[in-house]
Tab-separated table of N, CA and C in Angstrom:
chain	number	residue	atom	x	y	z
A	764	MET	N	-4.515	-187.475	40.339
A	764	MET	CA	-4.253	-187.039	39.179
A	764	MET	C	-4.389	-188.114	38.114
A	765	THR	N	-4.358	-189.179	38.321
A	765	THR	CA	-4.155	-190.033	37.118
A	765	THR	C	-5.739	-190.284	36.841
A	766	ARG	N	-6.443	-190.336	37.717
A	766	ARG	CA	-7.856	-190.550	37.324
A	766	ARG	C	-8.452	-189.327	36.811
A	767	THR	N	-7.906	-188.276	37.131
A	767	THR	CA	-8.487	-186.903	36.228
A	767	THR	C	-8.128	-187.111	35.015
A	768	PHE	N	-6.716	-187.615	34.700
A	768	PHE	CA	-6.019	-187.687	33.340
A	768	PHE	C	-6.923	-188.776	32.470
A	769	CYS	N	-7.362	-189.763	33.083
A	769	CYS	CA	-8.296	-190.765	32.465
A	769	CYS	C	-9.486	-190.077	31.925
A	770	LYS	N	-10.113	-189.493	32.923
A	770	LYS	CA	-11.586	-188.887	32.732
A	770	LYS	C	-11.353	-187.753	31.365
A	771	VAL	N	-10.377	-187.045	31.714
A	771	VAL	CA	-10.346	-186.076	30.502
A	771	VAL	C	-10.002	-186.688	29.234
A	772	ALA	N	-9.027	-187.736	29.082
A	772	ALA	CA	-8.875	-188.411	27.756
A	772	ALA	C	-10.250	-189.086	27.588
A	773	VAL	N	-11.051	-189.572	28.385
A	773	VAL	CA	-12.237	-190.424	27.889
A	773	VAL	C	-13.302	-189.133	27.252
A	774	ASP	N	-13.268	-188.129	28.014
A	774	ASP	CA	-14.469	-187.164	27.777
A	774	ASP	C	-13.852	-186.516	26.373
A	775	ASN	N	-12.585	-186.407	26.123
A	775	ASN	CA	-12.050	-185.845	24.801
A	775	ASN	C	-12.060	-186.931	23.628
A	776	ASN	N	-12.451	-188.193	23.877
A	776	ASN	CA	-12.586	-189.173	23.009
A	776	ASN	C	-11.159	-189.527	22.382
A	777	LEU	N	-10.036	-189.413	23.512
A	777	LEU	CA	-8.729	-189.639	23.348
A	777	LEU	C	-8.406	-190.894	23.299
A	778	PRO	N	-7.710	-191.789	22.270
A	778	PRO	CA	-7.161	-193.193	22.908
A	778	PRO	C	-6.200	-192.948	24.145
A	779	LEU	N	-6.396	-194.135	24.857
A	779	LEU	CA	-5.316	-193.991	26.020
A	779	LEU	C	-5.196	-195.224	26.541
A	780	ALA	N	-3.922	-195.500	27.088
A	780	ALA	CA	-3.422	-196.759	27.707
A	780	ALA	C	-3.020	-196.524	29.129
A	781	LEU	N	-3.495	-197.039	30.026
A	781	LEU	CA	-3.053	-196.881	31.395
A	781	LEU	C	-2.164	-197.932	31.987
A	782	ILE	N	-1.164	-197.802	32.707
A	782	ILE	CA	0.206	-198.706	32.814
A	782	ILE	C	-0.043	-198.618	34.310
A	783	THR	N	-0.282	-199.601	35.075
A	783	THR	CA	0.009	-199.597	36.802
A	783	THR	C	0.007	-200.974	37.235
A	784	ASP	N	0.162	-201.114	38.515
A	784	ASP	CA	0.334	-202.534	38.950
A	784	ASP	C	-1.046	-203.042	39.461
A	785	LEU	N	-0.975	-204.245	39.813
A	785	LEU	CA	-2.250	-204.960	40.296
A	785	LEU	C	-2.992	-204.271	41.424
A	786	GLN	N	-2.596	-203.435	42.000
A	786	GLN	CA	-3.093	-202.848	43.263
A	786	GLN	C	-4.086	-201.702	43.056
A	787	CYS	N	-4.212	-201.207	41.800
A	787	CYS	CA	-5.039	-199.959	41.433
A	787	CYS	C	-6.398	-200.499	41.290
A	788	PRO	N	-7.287	-200.009	42.351
A	788	PRO	CA	-8.621	-200.398	42.333
A	788	PRO	C	-9.661	-199.770	41.308
A	789	TRP	N	-9.150	-198.944	40.768
A	789	TRP	CA	-10.130	-198.264	39.508
A	789	TRP	C	-9.539	-198.301	38.384
A	790	ALA	N	-8.617	-199.205	38.115
A	790	ALA	CA	-8.229	-199.177	36.737
A	790	ALA	C	-9.205	-199.499	35.670
A	791	ARG	N	-10.127	-200.439	36.118
A	791	ARG	CA	-11.127	-200.963	34.989
A	791	ARG	C	-12.396	-200.151	34.987
A	792	ASP	N	-12.251	-198.788	35.603
A	792	ASP	CA	-13.531	-198.150	35.531
A	792	ASP	C	-13.672	-197.325	34.212
A	793	TYR	N	-12.473	-197.268	33.618
A	793	TYR	CA	-12.461	-196.381	32.260
A	793	TYR	C	-12.437	-197.314	31.006
A	794	PRO	N	-12.978	-197.128	29.940
A	794	PRO	CA	-12.795	-197.782	28.703
A	794	PRO	C	-11.662	-197.415	28.013
A	795	LEU	N	-10.392	-198.202	28.266
A	795	LEU	CA	-9.109	-197.686	27.781
A	795	LEU	C	-8.312	-199.188	27.613
A	796	ASP	N	-7.052	-198.886	26.936
A	796	ASP	CA	-6.113	-200.150	26.908
A	796	ASP	C	-5.630	-200.086	28.413
A	797	LEU	N	-5.640	-201.440	29.099
A	797	LEU	CA	-5.097	-201.484	30.174
A	797	LEU	C	-3.929	-202.504	30.450
A	798	LEU	N	-2.821	-202.038	30.750
A	798	LEU	CA	-1.535	-202.881	31.246
A	798	LEU	C	-1.380	-202.810	32.680
A	799	GLN	N	-1.764	-204.041	33.421
A	799	GLN	CA	-1.330	-204.063	34.741
A	799	GLN	C	-0.290	-205.236	34.911
A	800	LEU	N	0.713	-204.587	35.492
A	800	LEU	CA	1.869	-205.623	35.810
A	800	LEU	C	1.954	-205.948	37.284
A	801	LYS	N	2.463	-207.179	37.422
A	801	LYS	CA	2.761	-207.753	38.848
A	801	LYS	C	3.912	-207.187	39.382
A	802	THR	N	3.845	-206.313	40.618
A	802	THR	CA	5.084	-205.807	41.138
A	802	THR	C	5.444	-206.553	42.454
A	803	ASP	N	4.602	-207.380	42.726
A	803	ASP	CA	4.992	-208.122	44.288
A	803	ASP	C	5.838	-209.185	43.866
A	804	VAL	N	7.304	-208.986	44.327
A	804	VAL	CA	8.199	-210.043	44.022
A	804	VAL	C	8.362	-210.777	45.479
A	805	GLY	N	7.461	-210.886	46.267
A	805	GLY	CA	7.784	-211.592	47.633
A	805	GLY	C	8.932	-211.153	48.517
A	806	GLN	N	9.260	-210.002	48.374
A	806	GLN	CA	10.203	-209.292	49.390
A	806	GLN	C	9.279	-208.372	50.335
A	807	PHE	N	10.285	-207.657	50.968
A	807	PHE	CA	9.589	-206.870	51.784
A	807	PHE	C	8.620	-205.329	51.262
A	808	TRP	N	9.107	-205.099	50.154
A	808	TRP	CA	8.281	-204.009	49.340
A	808	TRP	C	8.091	-204.396	47.858
A	809	ASP	N	7.433	-203.942	47.050
A	809	ASP	CA	7.280	-204.250	45.915
A	809	ASP	C	8.313	-203.787	45.008
A	810	SER	N	8.549	-204.373	43.746
A	810	SER	CA	9.628	-203.822	43.034
A	810	SER	C	9.013	-203.057	41.655
A	811	THR	N	9.593	-201.768	41.369
A	811	THR	CA	9.022	-201.084	40.214
A	811	THR	C	9.795	-201.530	38.886
A	812	ALA	N	10.549	-202.469	39.019
A	812	ALA	CA	11.353	-202.972	37.892
A	812	ALA	C	10.418	-203.158	36.672
A	813	PRO	N	9.527	-203.823	36.480
A	813	PRO	CA	8.636	-204.272	35.651
A	813	PRO	C	7.987	-203.065	35.066
A	814	LEU	N	7.644	-202.285	35.612
A	814	LEU	CA	6.831	-200.972	35.170
A	814	LEU	C	8.167	-200.022	34.454
A	815	ALA	N	9.169	-200.083	34.975
A	815	ALA	CA	10.267	-199.274	34.409
A	815	ALA	C	10.847	-199.883	33.148
A	816	CYS	N	10.785	-201.146	33.093
A	816	CYS	CA	11.240	-201.970	31.755
A	816	CYS	C	10.043	-201.547	30.619
A	817	LEU	N	8.842	-201.812	31.019
A	817	LEU	CA	7.709	-201.675	30.091
A	817	LEU	C	7.816	-200.398	29.508
A	818	LEU	N	7.895	-199.151	30.477
A	818	LEU	CA	8.015	-197.851	30.031
A	818	LEU	C	9.038	-197.597	29.136
A	819	ASN	N	10.259	-198.165	29.322
A	819	ASN	CA	11.387	-198.014	28.684
A	819	ASN	C	11.043	-198.289	27.200
A	820	LEU	N	10.522	-199.753	27.101
A	820	LEU	CA	10.215	-200.295	25.645
A	820	LEU	C	9.092	-199.262	24.888
A	821	ILE	N	8.000	-198.927	25.561
A	821	ILE	CA	6.955	-198.203	24.772
A	821	ILE	C	7.600	-196.891	24.450
A	822	VAL	N	8.377	-196.098	25.160
A	822	VAL	CA	8.916	-194.941	24.938
A	822	VAL	C	9.821	-195.067	23.550
A	823	SER	N	10.604	-196.224	23.541
A	823	SER	CA	11.355	-196.470	22.331
A	823	SER	C	10.554	-196.782	21.209
A	824	ALA	N	9.395	-197.541	21.312
A	824	ALA	CA	8.514	-197.781	20.185
A	824	ALA	C	7.882	-196.832	19.598
A	825	VAL	N	7.525	-195.799	20.632
A	825	VAL	CA	6.641	-194.622	19.862
A	825	VAL	C	7.703	-193.735	19.339
A	826	ALA	N	8.841	-193.433	19.851
A	826	ALA	CA	9.833	-192.738	19.121
A	826	ALA	C	10.143	-193.086	17.826
A	827	GLU	N	10.179	-194.529	17.729
A	827	GLU	CA	10.526	-195.117	16.513
A	827	GLU	C	9.495	-194.836	15.440
A	828	LYS	N	8.356	-195.003	15.871
A	828	LYS	CA	6.987	-195.066	15.275
A	828	LYS	C	6.843	-193.741	14.726
A	829	TYR	N	6.851	-192.818	15.388
A	829	TYR	CA	6.452	-191.514	14.944
A	829	TYR	C	7.788	-190.955	14.212
A	830	GLY	N	8.689	-191.156	14.495
A	830	GLY	CA	9.977	-190.513	13.651
A	830	GLY	C	9.752	-188.915	13.918
A	831	ASP	N	9.825	-188.319	12.399
A	831	ASP	CA	9.801	-186.887	12.304
A	831	ASP	C	8.403	-186.318	12.973
A	832	ARG	N	7.493	-187.044	12.989
A	832	ARG	CA	5.995	-186.406	13.543
A	832	ARG	C	6.135	-186.126	14.938
A	833	LEU	N	7.187	-186.935	15.804
A	833	LEU	CA	7.184	-186.803	17.065
A	833	LEU	C	7.156	-185.188	17.608
A	834	ASP	N	7.492	-184.518	17.034
A	834	ASP	CA	7.617	-183.022	17.523
A	834	ASP	C	5.951	-182.525	17.507
A	835	GLU	N	5.427	-182.900	16.373
A	835	GLU	CA	3.852	-182.253	16.321
A	835	GLU	C	3.201	-183.080	17.557
A	836	ARG	N	3.172	-184.236	17.783
A	836	ARG	CA	2.646	-185.131	18.788
A	836	ARG	C	2.965	-184.439	20.211
A	837	SER	N	4.379	-184.186	20.467
A	837	SER	CA	4.630	-183.444	21.486
A	837	SER	C	4.178	-182.028	21.689
A	838	ALA	N	3.890	-181.264	20.610
A	838	ALA	CA	3.352	-180.049	20.768
A	838	ALA	C	1.757	-180.046	21.245
A	839	ARG	N	1.020	-181.161	20.680
A	839	ARG	CA	-0.179	-181.557	21.102
A	839	ARG	C	-0.402	-182.082	22.522
A	840	ASN	N	0.639	-182.885	23.005
A	840	ASN	CA	0.634	-183.133	24.407
A	840	ASN	C	0.798	-182.062	25.305
A	841	ARG	N	1.563	-181.124	24.920
A	841	ARG	CA	1.720	-179.674	25.611
A	841	ARG	C	0.449	-178.940	25.602
A	842	GLN	N	-0.300	-179.087	24.775
A	842	GLN	CA	-1.609	-178.263	24.825
A	842	GLN	C	-2.577	-179.070	25.820
A	843	LEU	N	-2.347	-180.239	25.862
A	843	LEU	CA	-3.497	-181.270	26.712
A	843	LEU	C	-3.078	-180.938	27.986
A	844	GLN	N	-1.594	-180.875	28.309
A	844	GLN	CA	-1.021	-180.823	29.791
A	844	GLN	C	-1.596	-179.461	30.413
A	845	LYS	N	-1.833	-178.526	29.503
A	845	LYS	CA	-2.725	-177.238	30.166
A	845	LYS	C	-3.818	-177.356	30.905
A	846	ALA	N	-4.481	-178.433	30.452
A	846	ALA	CA	-5.816	-178.656	31.427
A	846	ALA	C	-5.543	-179.127	32.662
A	847	PHE	N	-4.158	-179.604	33.038
A	847	PHE	CA	-3.800	-180.008	34.471
A	847	PHE	C	-3.007	-178.976	34.889
A	848	GLY	N	-2.535	-177.807	34.365
A	848	GLY	CA	-1.816	-176.749	34.895
A	848	GLY	C	-0.437	-177.339	34.975
A	849	GLN	N	0.058	-178.167	34.248
A	849	GLN	CA	1.460	-178.833	34.359
A	849	GLN	C	2.318	-177.921	33.341
A	850	PHE	N	3.656	-177.822	34.039
A	850	PHE	CA	4.782	-177.219	33.056
A	850	PHE	C	4.535	-175.812	32.871
A	851	GLU	N	3.888	-174.979	33.561
A	851	GLU	CA	3.703	-173.495	33.510
A	851	GLU	C	4.810	-172.855	33.962
A	852	ASP	N	4.977	-171.827	33.363
A	852	ASP	CA	6.020	-170.779	33.856
A	852	ASP	C	5.870	-170.085	34.991
């Protein structure tokens, strides 16, 4: 699903940032802003804490930046989600 999302964004000339861990083998296949985080913490399994922290910071920054225009952007995102059949009634 994520690869399809990246392809649709690139095909529609939409700016995109991909956030993933270092294990994503195709992350550099698309011309986008890429944030790859180290999730290997030397334990039995990886930690998603770095991803969760980054996503919280990004959501807060986007909400602050867009302010009252956030509703318009959310409506545009809902239109784009239809390309994936998400959130259908």
